[in-house]
XYZ file of C-alpha atoms in Angstrom:
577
model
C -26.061 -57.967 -101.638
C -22.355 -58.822 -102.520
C -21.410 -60.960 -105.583
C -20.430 -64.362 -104.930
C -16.771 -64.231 -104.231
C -14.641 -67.492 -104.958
C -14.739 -67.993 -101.136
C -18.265 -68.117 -101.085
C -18.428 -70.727 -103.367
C -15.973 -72.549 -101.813
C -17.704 -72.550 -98.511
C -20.919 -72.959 -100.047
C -19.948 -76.269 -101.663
C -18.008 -77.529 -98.723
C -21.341 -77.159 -96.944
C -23.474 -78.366 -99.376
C -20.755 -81.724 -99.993
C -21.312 -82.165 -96.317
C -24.738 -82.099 -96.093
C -24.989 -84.385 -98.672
C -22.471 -86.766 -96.841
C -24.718 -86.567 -93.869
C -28.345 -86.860 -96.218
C -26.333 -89.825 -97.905
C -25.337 -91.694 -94.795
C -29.382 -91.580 -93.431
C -30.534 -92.955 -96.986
C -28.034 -95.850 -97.195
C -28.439 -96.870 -93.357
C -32.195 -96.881 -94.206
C -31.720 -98.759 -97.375
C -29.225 -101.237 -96.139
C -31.499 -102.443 -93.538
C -34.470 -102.865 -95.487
C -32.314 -104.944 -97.931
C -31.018 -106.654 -94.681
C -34.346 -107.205 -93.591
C -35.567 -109.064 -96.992
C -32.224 -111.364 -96.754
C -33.458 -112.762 -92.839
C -31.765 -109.805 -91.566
C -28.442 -110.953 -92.653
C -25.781 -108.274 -92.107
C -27.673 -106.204 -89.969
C -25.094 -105.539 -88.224
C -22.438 -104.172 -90.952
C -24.987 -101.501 -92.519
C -24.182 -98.277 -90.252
C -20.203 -98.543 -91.437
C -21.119 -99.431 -94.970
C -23.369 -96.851 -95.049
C -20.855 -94.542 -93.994
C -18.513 -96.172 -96.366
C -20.733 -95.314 -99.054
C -21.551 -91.481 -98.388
C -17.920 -90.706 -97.817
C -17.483 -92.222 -101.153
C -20.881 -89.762 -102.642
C -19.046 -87.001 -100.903
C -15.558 -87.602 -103.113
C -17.469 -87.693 -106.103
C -19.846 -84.609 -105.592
C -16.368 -82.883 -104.801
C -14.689 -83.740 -107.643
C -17.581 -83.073 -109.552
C -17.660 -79.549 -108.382
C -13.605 -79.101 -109.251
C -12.657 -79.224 -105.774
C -9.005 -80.024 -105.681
C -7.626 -82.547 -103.528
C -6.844 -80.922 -100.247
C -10.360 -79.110 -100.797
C -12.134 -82.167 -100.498
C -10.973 -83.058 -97.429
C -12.791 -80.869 -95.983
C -16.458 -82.207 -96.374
C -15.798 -85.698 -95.003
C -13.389 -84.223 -92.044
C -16.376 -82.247 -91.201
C -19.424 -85.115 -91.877
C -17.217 -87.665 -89.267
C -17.003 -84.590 -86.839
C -20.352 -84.195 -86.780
C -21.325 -87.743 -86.747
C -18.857 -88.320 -83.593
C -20.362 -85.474 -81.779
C -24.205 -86.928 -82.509
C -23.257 -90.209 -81.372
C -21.741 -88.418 -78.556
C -24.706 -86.497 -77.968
C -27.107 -89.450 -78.140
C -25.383 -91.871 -75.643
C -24.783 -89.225 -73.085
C -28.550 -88.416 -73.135
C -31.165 -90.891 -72.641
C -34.634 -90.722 -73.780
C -37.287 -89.530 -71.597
C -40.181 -88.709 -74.007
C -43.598 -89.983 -74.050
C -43.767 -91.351 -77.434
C -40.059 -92.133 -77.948
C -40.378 -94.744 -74.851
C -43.913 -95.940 -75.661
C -43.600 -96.581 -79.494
C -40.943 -95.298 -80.958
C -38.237 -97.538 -79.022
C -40.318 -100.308 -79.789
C -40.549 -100.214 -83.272
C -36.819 -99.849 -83.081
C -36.583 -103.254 -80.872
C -38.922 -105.079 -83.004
C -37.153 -104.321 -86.086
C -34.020 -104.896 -84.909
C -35.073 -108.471 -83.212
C -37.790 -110.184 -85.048
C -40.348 -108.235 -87.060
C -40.374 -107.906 -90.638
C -42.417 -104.810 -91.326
C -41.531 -105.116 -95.293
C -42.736 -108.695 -95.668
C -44.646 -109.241 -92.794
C -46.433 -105.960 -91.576
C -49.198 -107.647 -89.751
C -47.359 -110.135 -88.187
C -48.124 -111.143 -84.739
C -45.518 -110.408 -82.325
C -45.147 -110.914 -78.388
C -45.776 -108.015 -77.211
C -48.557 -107.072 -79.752
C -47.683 -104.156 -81.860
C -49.674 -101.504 -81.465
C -51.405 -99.271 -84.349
C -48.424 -96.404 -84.099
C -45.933 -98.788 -84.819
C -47.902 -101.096 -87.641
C -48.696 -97.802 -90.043
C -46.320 -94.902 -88.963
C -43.333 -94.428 -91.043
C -40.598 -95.985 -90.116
C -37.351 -94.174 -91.393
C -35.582 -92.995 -88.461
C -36.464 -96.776 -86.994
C -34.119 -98.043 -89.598
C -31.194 -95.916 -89.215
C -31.796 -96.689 -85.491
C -32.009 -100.318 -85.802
C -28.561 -100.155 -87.709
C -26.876 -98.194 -85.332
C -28.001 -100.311 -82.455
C -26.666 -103.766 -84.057
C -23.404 -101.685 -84.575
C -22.548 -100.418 -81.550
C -24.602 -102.327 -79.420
C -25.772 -99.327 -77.135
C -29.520 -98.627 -78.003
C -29.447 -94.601 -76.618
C -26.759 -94.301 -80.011
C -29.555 -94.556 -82.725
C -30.711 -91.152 -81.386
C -28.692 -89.575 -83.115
C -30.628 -89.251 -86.829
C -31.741 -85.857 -85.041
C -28.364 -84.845 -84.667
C -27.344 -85.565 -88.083
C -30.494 -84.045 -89.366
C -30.161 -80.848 -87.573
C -26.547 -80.158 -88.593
C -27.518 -81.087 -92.490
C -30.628 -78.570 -91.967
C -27.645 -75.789 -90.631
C -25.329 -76.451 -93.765
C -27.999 -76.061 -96.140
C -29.401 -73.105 -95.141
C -25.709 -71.607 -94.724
C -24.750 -72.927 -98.609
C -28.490 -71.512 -99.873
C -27.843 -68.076 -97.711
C -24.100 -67.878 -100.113
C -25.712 -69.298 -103.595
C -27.916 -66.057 -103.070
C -25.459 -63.683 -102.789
C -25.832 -63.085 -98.538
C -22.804 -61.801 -96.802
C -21.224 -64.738 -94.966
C -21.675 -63.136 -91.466
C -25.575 -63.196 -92.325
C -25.323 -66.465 -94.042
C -24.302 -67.841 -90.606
C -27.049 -66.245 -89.120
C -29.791 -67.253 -91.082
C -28.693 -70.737 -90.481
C -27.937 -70.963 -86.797
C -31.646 -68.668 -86.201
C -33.170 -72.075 -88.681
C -31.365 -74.734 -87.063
C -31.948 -73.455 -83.558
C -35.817 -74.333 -84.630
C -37.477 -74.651 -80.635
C -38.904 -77.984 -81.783
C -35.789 -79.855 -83.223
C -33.575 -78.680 -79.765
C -36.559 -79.850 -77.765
C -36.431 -83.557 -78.938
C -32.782 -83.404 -79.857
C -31.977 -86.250 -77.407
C -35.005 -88.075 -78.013
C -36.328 -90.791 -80.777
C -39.447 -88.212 -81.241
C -39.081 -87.575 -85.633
C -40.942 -83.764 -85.612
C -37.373 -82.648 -85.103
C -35.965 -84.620 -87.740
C -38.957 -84.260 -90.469
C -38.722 -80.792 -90.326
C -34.664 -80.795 -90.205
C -35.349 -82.146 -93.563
C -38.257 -80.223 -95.126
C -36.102 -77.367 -94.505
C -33.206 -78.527 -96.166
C -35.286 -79.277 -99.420
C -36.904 -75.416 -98.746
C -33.061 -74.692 -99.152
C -32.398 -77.092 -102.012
C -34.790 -75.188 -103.309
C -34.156 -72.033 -103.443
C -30.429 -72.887 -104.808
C -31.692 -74.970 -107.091
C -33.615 -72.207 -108.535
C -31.256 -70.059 -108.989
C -28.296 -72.006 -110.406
C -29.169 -76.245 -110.577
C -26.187 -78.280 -109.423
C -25.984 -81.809 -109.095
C -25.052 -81.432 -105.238
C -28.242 -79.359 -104.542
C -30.428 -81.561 -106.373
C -28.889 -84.433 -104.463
C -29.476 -82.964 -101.087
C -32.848 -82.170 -102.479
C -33.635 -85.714 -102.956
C -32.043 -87.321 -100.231
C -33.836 -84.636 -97.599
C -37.391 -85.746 -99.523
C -36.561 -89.096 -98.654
C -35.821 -88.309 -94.635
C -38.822 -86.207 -94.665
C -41.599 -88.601 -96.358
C -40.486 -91.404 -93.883
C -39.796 -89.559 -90.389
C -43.578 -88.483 -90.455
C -46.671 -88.798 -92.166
C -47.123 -84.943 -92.556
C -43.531 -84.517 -93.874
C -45.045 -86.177 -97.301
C -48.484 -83.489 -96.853
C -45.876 -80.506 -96.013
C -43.663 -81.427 -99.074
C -46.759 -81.253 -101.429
C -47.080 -77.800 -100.305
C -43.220 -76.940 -100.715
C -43.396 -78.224 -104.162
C -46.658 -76.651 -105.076
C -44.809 -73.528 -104.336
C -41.621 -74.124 -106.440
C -43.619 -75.244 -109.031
C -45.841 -71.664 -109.229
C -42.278 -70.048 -109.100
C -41.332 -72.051 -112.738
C -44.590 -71.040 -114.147
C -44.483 -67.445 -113.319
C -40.146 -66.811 -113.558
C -38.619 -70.311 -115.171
C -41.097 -71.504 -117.496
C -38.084 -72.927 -118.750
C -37.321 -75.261 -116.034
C -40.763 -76.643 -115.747
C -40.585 -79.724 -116.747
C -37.134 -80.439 -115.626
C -38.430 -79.814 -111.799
C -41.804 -81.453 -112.054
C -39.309 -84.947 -113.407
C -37.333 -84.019 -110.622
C -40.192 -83.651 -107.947
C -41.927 -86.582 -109.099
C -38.918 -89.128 -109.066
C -38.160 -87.952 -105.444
C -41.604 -88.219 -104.065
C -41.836 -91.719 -105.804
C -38.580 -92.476 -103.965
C -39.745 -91.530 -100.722
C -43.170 -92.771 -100.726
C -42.689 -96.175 -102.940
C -39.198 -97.496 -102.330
C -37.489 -96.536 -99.271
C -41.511 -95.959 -97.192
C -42.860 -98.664 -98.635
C -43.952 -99.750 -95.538
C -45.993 -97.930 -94.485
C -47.385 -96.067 -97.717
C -47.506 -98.986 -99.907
C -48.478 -101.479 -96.972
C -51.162 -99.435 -95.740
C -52.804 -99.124 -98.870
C -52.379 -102.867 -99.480
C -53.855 -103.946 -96.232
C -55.932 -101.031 -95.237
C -56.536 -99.033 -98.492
C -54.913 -96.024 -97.012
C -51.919 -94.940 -97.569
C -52.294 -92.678 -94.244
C -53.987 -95.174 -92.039
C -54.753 -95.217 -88.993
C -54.565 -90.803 -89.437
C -57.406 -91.526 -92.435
C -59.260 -94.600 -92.960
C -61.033 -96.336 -95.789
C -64.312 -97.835 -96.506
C -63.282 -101.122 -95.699
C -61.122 -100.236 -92.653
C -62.715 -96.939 -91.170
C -60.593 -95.055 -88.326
C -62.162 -96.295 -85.019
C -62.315 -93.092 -83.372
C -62.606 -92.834 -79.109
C -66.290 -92.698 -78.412
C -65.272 -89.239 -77.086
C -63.761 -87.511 -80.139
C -60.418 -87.141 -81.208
C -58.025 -87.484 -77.981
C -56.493 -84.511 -79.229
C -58.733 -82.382 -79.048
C -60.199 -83.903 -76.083
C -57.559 -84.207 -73.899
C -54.404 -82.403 -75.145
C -55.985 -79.088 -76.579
C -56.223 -76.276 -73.673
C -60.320 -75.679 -73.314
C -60.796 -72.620 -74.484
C -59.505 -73.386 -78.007
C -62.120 -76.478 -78.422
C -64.527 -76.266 -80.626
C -62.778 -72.390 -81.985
C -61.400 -72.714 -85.995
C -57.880 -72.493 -87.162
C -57.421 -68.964 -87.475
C -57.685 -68.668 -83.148
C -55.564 -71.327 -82.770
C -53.261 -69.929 -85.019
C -53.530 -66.393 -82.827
C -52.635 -68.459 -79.356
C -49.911 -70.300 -81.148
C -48.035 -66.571 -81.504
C -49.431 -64.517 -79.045
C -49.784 -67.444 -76.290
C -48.157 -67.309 -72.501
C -45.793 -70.070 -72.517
C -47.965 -72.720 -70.728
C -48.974 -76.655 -70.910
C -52.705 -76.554 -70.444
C -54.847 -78.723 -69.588
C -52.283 -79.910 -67.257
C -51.114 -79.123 -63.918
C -49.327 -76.938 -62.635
C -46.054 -76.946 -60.760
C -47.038 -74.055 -58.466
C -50.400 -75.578 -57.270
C -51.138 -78.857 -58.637
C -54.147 -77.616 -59.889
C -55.234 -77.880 -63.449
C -54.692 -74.702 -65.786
C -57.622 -75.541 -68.164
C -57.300 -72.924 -70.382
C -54.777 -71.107 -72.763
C -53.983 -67.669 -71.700
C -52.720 -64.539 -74.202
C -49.750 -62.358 -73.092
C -48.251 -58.844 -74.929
C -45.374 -59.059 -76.793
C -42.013 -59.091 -74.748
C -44.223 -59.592 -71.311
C -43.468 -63.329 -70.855
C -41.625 -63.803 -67.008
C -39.229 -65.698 -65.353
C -41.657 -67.575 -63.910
C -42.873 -69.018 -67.385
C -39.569 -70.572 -68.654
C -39.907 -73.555 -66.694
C -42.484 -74.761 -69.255
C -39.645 -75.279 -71.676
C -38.009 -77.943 -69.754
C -40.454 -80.545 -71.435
C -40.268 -81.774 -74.975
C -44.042 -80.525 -75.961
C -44.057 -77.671 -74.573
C -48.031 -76.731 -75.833
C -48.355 -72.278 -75.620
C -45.653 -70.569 -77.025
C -43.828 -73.379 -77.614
C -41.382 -71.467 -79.901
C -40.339 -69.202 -77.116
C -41.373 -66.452 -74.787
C -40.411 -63.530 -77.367
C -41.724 -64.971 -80.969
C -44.701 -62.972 -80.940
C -42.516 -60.233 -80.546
C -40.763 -60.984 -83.246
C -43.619 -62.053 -85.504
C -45.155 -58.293 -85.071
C -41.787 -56.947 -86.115
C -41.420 -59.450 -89.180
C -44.723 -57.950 -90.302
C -43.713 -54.505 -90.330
C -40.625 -55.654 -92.508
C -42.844 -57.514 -94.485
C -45.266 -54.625 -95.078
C -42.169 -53.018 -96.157
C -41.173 -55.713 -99.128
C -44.792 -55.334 -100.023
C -43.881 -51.889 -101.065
C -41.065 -52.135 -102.971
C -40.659 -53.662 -106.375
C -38.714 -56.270 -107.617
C -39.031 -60.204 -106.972
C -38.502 -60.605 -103.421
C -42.063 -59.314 -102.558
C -43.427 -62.309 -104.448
C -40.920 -64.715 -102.864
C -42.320 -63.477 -99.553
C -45.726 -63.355 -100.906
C -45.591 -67.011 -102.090
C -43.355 -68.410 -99.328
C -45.472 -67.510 -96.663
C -48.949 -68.564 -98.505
C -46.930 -71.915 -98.619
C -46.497 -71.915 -95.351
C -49.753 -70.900 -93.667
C -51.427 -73.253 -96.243
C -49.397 -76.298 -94.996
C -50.533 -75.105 -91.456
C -53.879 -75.056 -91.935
C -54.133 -78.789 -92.550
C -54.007 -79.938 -88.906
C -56.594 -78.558 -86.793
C -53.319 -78.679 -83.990
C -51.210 -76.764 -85.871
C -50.756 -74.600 -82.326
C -49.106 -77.705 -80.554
C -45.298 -77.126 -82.041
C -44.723 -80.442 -82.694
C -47.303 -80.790 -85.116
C -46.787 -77.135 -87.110
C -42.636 -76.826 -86.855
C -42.291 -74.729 -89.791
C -44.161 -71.732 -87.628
C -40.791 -71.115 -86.899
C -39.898 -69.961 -90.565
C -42.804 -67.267 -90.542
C -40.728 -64.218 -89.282
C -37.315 -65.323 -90.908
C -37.932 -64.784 -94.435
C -38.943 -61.020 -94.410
C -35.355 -60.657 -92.640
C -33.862 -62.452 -94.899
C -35.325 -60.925 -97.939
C -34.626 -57.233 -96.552
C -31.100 -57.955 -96.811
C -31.076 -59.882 -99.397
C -32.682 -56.915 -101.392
C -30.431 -54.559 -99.629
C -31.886 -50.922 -100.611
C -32.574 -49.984 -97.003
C -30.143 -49.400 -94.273
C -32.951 -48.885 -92.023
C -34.938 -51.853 -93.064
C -31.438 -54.284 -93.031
C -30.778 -52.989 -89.636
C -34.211 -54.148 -88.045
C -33.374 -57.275 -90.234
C -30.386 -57.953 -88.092
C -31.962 -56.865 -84.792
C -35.178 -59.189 -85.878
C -32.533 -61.997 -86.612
C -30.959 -61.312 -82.892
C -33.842 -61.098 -81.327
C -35.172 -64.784 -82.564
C -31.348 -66.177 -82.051
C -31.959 -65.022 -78.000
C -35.696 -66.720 -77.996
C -34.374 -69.606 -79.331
C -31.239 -69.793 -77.413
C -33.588 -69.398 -74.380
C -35.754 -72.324 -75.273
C -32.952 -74.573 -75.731
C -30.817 -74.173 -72.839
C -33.526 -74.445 -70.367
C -34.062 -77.417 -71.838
C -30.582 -78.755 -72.349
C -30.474 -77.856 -68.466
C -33.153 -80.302 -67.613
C -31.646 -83.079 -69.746
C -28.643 -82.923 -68.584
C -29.437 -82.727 -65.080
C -31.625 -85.798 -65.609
C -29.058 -87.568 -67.429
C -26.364 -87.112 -64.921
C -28.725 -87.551 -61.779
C -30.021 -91.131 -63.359
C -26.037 -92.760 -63.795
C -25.550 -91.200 -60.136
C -28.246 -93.054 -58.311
C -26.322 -95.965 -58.053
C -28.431 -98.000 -55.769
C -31.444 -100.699 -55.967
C -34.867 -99.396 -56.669
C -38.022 -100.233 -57.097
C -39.973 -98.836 -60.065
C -43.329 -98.923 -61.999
C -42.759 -98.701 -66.189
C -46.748 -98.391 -66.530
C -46.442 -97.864 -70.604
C -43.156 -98.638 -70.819
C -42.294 -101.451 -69.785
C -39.658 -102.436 -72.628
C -37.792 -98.898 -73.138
C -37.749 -99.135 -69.099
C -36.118 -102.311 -68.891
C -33.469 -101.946 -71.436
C -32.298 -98.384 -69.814
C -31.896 -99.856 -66.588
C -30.146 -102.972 -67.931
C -27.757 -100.551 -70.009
C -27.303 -98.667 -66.559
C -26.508 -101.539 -64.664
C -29.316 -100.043 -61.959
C -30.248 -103.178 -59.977
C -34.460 -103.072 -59.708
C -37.322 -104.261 -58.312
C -41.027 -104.269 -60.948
C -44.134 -102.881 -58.961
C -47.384 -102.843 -60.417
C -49.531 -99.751 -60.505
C -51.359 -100.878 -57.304
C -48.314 -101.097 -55.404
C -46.232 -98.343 -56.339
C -47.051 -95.585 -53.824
C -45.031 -92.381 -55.708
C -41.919 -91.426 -56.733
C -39.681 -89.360 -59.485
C -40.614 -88.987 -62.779
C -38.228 -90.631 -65.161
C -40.035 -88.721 -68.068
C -40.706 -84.498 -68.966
C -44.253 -84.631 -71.669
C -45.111 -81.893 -69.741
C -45.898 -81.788 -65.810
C -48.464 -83.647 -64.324
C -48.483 -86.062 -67.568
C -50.355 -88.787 -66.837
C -49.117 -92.719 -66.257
C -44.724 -91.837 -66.364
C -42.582 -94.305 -65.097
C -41.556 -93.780 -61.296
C -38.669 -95.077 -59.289
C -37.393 -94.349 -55.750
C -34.724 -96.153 -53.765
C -35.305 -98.613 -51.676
C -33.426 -98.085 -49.171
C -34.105 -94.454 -48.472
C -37.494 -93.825 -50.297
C -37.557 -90.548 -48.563
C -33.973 -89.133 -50.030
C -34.393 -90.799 -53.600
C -32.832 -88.189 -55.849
C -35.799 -85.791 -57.341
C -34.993 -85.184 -61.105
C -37.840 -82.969 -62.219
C -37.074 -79.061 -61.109
């Protein structure tokens, strides 16, 4: 460990300025269109540039606040409209070609955008009905979307809250990493290893919110931590604002953030006594934020109308989930068969020591259906399995063919802290209870998607080794740990990237009249094809006869939309590998 230099801080509050610029321009878009939305929508239109407007304006005062000087504070909104050029960049060149991001995701987005009211009129009827997902879910990255899309009038642009989320998750961890004394070479580290999170780069060009709900738990895990050590009003902002993002991408971003805060709070009790009360006002007024104001609907709706603030995921007396006369469809027809029925703790095995796989489904090198889940040694995944991380869900070993590598190695540095005295064996202690506990609450926690912050299991020894810094040895299996999950990850997402792109590219390149079936998606289906100027011809399911996929859930998905050309059915261009 090196004492904070004047550089360090310097960089530190650039990047925590920007963040906050980033964090501020989400909230306001959000905001702005619910206020829109309660004056008939009036405005709509002007709320992404005001919004902007606005955070730049945050970002000034933060800096000035902080005793930037005047060229200093340049930096932070230089940087903030960099990165919100290349996400809008990002999100137009890509289009969306997820399950749930064309099914209900884009449709919220449409509705809200057009003529539904979810703030005054949740259960009012539309044309086409809404279904349950989009009535109760929470809506924030909808909003931002919706406000984007009136802007700029291209509907792939209001992708880009991932984008934004991701880079805010990066500059948080880098500006925690230099608050705590970390070298700035490791400081970079630590946050490209975070941000580089296998589930956020898998739906980075999608409208799917795990990637952005855990962009922002993880910047209030860094908040955190800086906050902690030295309270600034530009940490505790970020804090706030990342609370906000998180409660209202995803239900489980409120249940996760429980657990985070639990944790911080155990911290004050046992080391800041001092600060209790300060951080359980602080905690409180950002939850109540989050969950009252700007997710009102669905947190306060849902408990109005169905008594719940988590309906349809938990229902009430009066309004009882219906569940399928066959179970949860989870577990019934997503979950690989031999982990039905088993508790969390072998779920939790496959979800480290898995081969990267998508069972049930099937699979690209027979067609047949790969039932069950199969276990692989450390460092023994091959070629041959990569292909699985094309798709946005990837199921086993969805964070990459070496983490259970890495995982066994994290332990023996964490057996390591155990040994040595001093605070960071506690952090560890306490930051992984926090972690496993928030795990444990979804019976799926081995799908990704719906346990993210896996990823931040073998990062924390790593960065508590050399934080600590009284082993040469122990700092350099830090660094090679650090490597080792910066290749996995760096794996994950350019196989991915790949397959987007080369979807992307192949769809503007097609060129000529098709015919196509949208099956689910009839809406999302329409509007890309419109937006492509791709001339087309509707089939129903009984007369569509095959085709390419114009989707990646994972192969042999059931129900995707399918297109050839109709002139040359036989040489329409194949997008899936």
């Amino acid at each position: 460990m090196v004492p904070i230099t004047e550089k360090n801080q310097l960089l530190a509050a650039v990047a925590w300025i920007t963040a906050a610029i980033l964090a501020g321009f989400m909230c306001f878009a959000q905001l702005g269109v619910m206020l829109s939305l309660l004056m008939g929508r009036w405005g709509i239109a002007g709320v992404a540039p005001l919004a902007a407007i606005l955070a730049l304006i945050l970002g000034e005062l933060l800096g000035r606040r902080m005793g930037l000087t005047a060229r200093q504070r340049i930096l932070p909104p230089a940087l903030a409209l960099g990165v919100m050029i290349l996400a809008l960049a990002i999100s137009v060149f890509y289009f969306d070609l997820s399950w749930d991001g064309q099914n209900y995701h884009q449709l919220g987005i449409y509705t809200i955008a057009a003529d539904w009211n979810p703030l005054t009129g949740p259960m009012q009827a539309t044309t086409p009905p809404l279904n349950s997902s989009v009535r109760y879910f929470a809506k924030g990255p909808w909003y931002i979307a919706a406000a984007i899309y009136k802007t700029t009038g291209c509907f792939e642009a209001g992708k880009c809250t991932t984008v934004l989320s991701w880079a805010m998750m990066g500059l948080a961890v880098f500006a925690a990493g230099l608050d705590w004394g970390l070298r700035r070479r490791f400081a970079v580290m630590i946050a490209l290893v975070v941000a580089l999170n296998p589930v956020v780069m898998s739906e980075l060009t999608t409208y799917l919110v795990d990637g952005v709900m855990v962009a922002s738990l993880t910047t209030v895990v860094a908040a955190l931590f800086s906050a902690l050590l030295r309270p600034q009003p530009v940490v505790i902002w970020v804090g706030c604002m990342a609370t906000i993002l998180s409660i209202n991408a995803k239900f489980t971003g409120l249940v996760f953030l429980v657990f985070v805060f639990a944790g911080g709070g155990l911290w004050c009790l046992l080391r800041l006594r001092q600060w209790v009360f300060a951080y359980c006002g602080w905690v409180v007024l950002a939850l109540f934020m989050g969950a009252a104001l700007f997710g009102y609907n669905p947190y306060v709706t849902n408990t109005i109308y169905r008594h719940q603030p988590f309906y349809p995921i938990l229902g009430s007396k009066a309004h009882p989930v219906k569940i399928s006369p066959l179970g949860d469809p989870n577990e019934r027809w997503e979950t690989p068969k031999n982990m039905v029925g088993h508790n969390r703790f072998v779920r939790f095995g496959y979800a480290i020591f898995g081969r990267p796989g998508n069972q049930p489904y099937p699979s690209a090198t027979n067609g047949q259906p790969e039932l069950n889940a199969q276990l692989m040694w450390p460092f023994t995944a091959r070629p041959s399995d990569l292909h699985y991380y094309d798709y946005h869900e990837t199921r086993v070993a969805g964070f990459g063919p070496y983490f259970s590598g890495a995982f066994l190695i994290s332990l023996g540095l964490a057996g390591w802290l155990l040994m040595q005295p001093g605070p960071a064996r506690w952090i560890l202690i306490l930051a992984w209870l926090t972690i496993v506990a928030s795990l444990m609450v979804s019976v799926h926690m081995w799908w990704p998607r719906f346990g993210p912050q896996f990823w931040l299991l073998p990062i924390i020894p790593a960065v508590l080794v050399v934080w600590g810094g009284q082993s040469r040895r122990a700092m350099v299996v830090a660094w090679l740990l650090m490597v080792l999950l910066l290749a996995n990850a760096l794996i994950v997402a350019g196989v991915h990237l790949a397959w987007e792109t080369h979807a992307s590219i192949t769809l503007r390149q097609s060129g000529k009249e098709i015919e196509v079936c949208f099956y689910d998606f009839t809406r999302s289906g329409e509007e890309k094809l419109k937006a492509w100027d791709v001339p087309y011809q509707e089939k129903n399911r009984k007369e569509f006869k095959g085709g390419t996929e114009l989707m990646s859930v994972v192969e042999g998905y059931p129900r995707p939309i399918q297109y050839q050309v109709i002139d040359d059915s036989t040489n329409a261009t194949q997008i899936n590998p």
